[in-house]
């Protein structure tokens, strides 16, 4: 049986499970290449931040998926840099040595707090992962429904997310199926075409 709940700040010892799931779900993605230590610091940041959090899906007590979100995304990134910069820098140096082409993306990641500023108050669905072996149980949709139920759309203009536009059709269809509408397409600083979706507003 799948249960959905908010992860508490006292569960930091479980962060490694989230990071391992991320590596299984996205083995070739940029953040995965930065290493488990980088992911540990990133997801710990969501639990440490008062305006952010993590929603987990469990199948009989075992981690089946999660969402990381923030109600103040620009300041979330500023807090990450302030509190975890040495660890991020160490992980980033190792990744840059292994993959020199990552340098531009790493520098862009550290400037993220400026690029996500918007005129409206919004909630960012920053990351969603589902255990690959359990992809047919609707876990991702259940996680998104839980987040939708938490967000007061009288207080926040919309839930926002970004994903790759190219060679990512299944993921784009998934978000549309779950009620998100394409707000814009754009090219990132490293030349990737991205789609930005919004729910509400």
mmCIF file of C-alpha atoms in Angstrom, residues 25-101:
data_model
loop_
_atom_site.group_PDB
_atom_site.id
_atom_site.type_symbol
_atom_site.label_atom_id
_atom_site.label_comp_id
_atom_site.label_asym_id
_atom_site.label_seq_id
_atom_site.Cartn_x
_atom_site.Cartn_y
_atom_site.Cartn_z
ATOM 1 C CA UNK A 25 16.066 7.241 -11.072
ATOM 2 C CA UNK A 26 18.453 9.618 -12.898
ATOM 3 C CA UNK A 27 21.741 7.746 -13.421
ATOM 4 C CA UNK A 28 23.011 9.984 -16.228
ATOM 5 C CA UNK A 29 21.724 13.366 -15.033
ATOM 6 C CA UNK A 30 23.898 16.320 -14.112
ATOM 7 C CA UNK A 31 23.141 16.385 -10.371
ATOM 8 C CA UNK A 32 23.791 12.643 -10.105
ATOM 9 C CA UNK A 33 27.227 13.141 -11.656
ATOM 10 C CA UNK A 34 28.058 15.589 -8.852
ATOM 11 C CA UNK A 35 27.915 12.680 -6.427
ATOM 12 C CA UNK A 36 25.890 11.350 -3.512
ATOM 13 C CA UNK A 37 27.547 13.805 -1.117
ATOM 14 C CA UNK A 38 26.278 16.713 -3.208
ATOM 15 C CA UNK A 39 22.761 15.219 -3.248
ATOM 16 C CA UNK A 40 22.873 14.644 0.520
ATOM 17 C CA UNK A 41 23.662 18.329 1.110
ATOM 18 C CA UNK A 42 21.016 19.434 -1.381
ATOM 19 C CA UNK A 43 18.173 17.392 0.113
ATOM 20 C CA UNK A 44 19.252 18.134 3.675
ATOM 21 C CA UNK A 45 18.861 21.784 2.685
ATOM 22 C CA UNK A 46 15.175 21.240 1.913
ATOM 23 C CA UNK A 47 14.607 19.841 5.406
ATOM 24 C CA UNK A 48 16.622 22.602 7.080
ATOM 25 C CA UNK A 49 14.770 25.417 5.302
ATOM 26 C CA UNK A 50 11.572 26.587 7.030
ATOM 27 C CA UNK A 51 9.883 27.453 3.702
ATOM 28 C CA UNK A 52 10.792 24.227 1.919
ATOM 29 C CA UNK A 53 10.297 20.522 2.449
ATOM 30 C CA UNK A 54 10.215 16.967 1.162
ATOM 31 C CA UNK A 55 7.168 14.770 0.565
ATOM 32 C CA UNK A 56 7.817 11.017 0.556
ATOM 33 C CA UNK A 57 5.892 8.086 -0.859
ATOM 34 C CA UNK A 58 6.330 4.773 0.946
ATOM 35 C CA UNK A 59 5.306 1.259 -0.052
ATOM 36 C CA UNK A 60 4.803 -0.678 3.182
ATOM 37 C CA UNK A 61 7.409 1.501 4.868
ATOM 38 C CA UNK A 62 9.986 1.428 2.047
ATOM 39 C CA UNK A 63 10.855 4.607 0.143
ATOM 40 C CA UNK A 64 9.095 4.574 -3.230
ATOM 41 C CA UNK A 65 9.441 8.208 -4.295
ATOM 42 C CA UNK A 66 9.704 11.817 -3.151
ATOM 43 C CA UNK A 67 9.199 15.458 -4.075
ATOM 44 C CA UNK A 68 11.424 18.327 -2.955
ATOM 45 C CA UNK A 69 9.732 21.730 -3.024
ATOM 46 C CA UNK A 70 10.216 25.295 -1.883
ATOM 47 C CA UNK A 71 7.835 28.159 -1.155
ATOM 48 C CA UNK A 72 10.729 30.644 -1.422
ATOM 49 C CA UNK A 73 13.045 29.227 -4.059
ATOM 50 C CA UNK A 74 15.407 32.215 -4.527
ATOM 51 C CA UNK A 75 16.164 32.442 -0.799
ATOM 52 C CA UNK A 76 16.377 28.651 -0.559
ATOM 53 C CA UNK A 77 19.324 28.703 -2.948
ATOM 54 C CA UNK A 78 20.954 31.564 -1.071
ATOM 55 C CA UNK A 79 20.656 29.518 2.138
ATOM 56 C CA UNK A 80 22.192 26.467 0.469
ATOM 57 C CA UNK A 81 25.198 28.463 -0.633
ATOM 58 C CA UNK A 82 25.554 30.120 2.774
ATOM 59 C CA UNK A 83 25.367 26.928 4.837
ATOM 60 C CA UNK A 84 26.757 24.247 2.522
ATOM 61 C CA UNK A 85 29.195 26.024 0.186
ATOM 62 C CA UNK A 86 32.341 24.105 1.301
ATOM 63 C CA UNK A 87 30.672 20.741 0.716
ATOM 64 C CA UNK A 88 29.139 21.790 -2.599
ATOM 65 C CA UNK A 89 32.477 23.214 -3.721
ATOM 66 C CA UNK A 90 34.337 20.013 -2.840
ATOM 67 C CA UNK A 91 31.848 17.836 -4.719
ATOM 68 C CA UNK A 92 31.815 20.230 -7.656
ATOM 69 C CA UNK A 93 35.615 20.226 -7.993
ATOM 70 C CA UNK A 94 35.646 16.444 -8.206
ATOM 71 C CA UNK A 95 32.902 16.458 -10.837
ATOM 72 C CA UNK A 96 34.649 19.179 -12.843
ATOM 73 C CA UNK A 97 37.866 17.160 -12.910
ATOM 74 C CA UNK A 98 35.993 14.084 -14.124
ATOM 75 C CA UNK A 99 33.831 16.045 -16.583
ATOM 76 C CA UNK A 100 35.397 19.425 -17.589
ATOM 77 C CA UNK A 101 32.269 20.247 -19.607
#
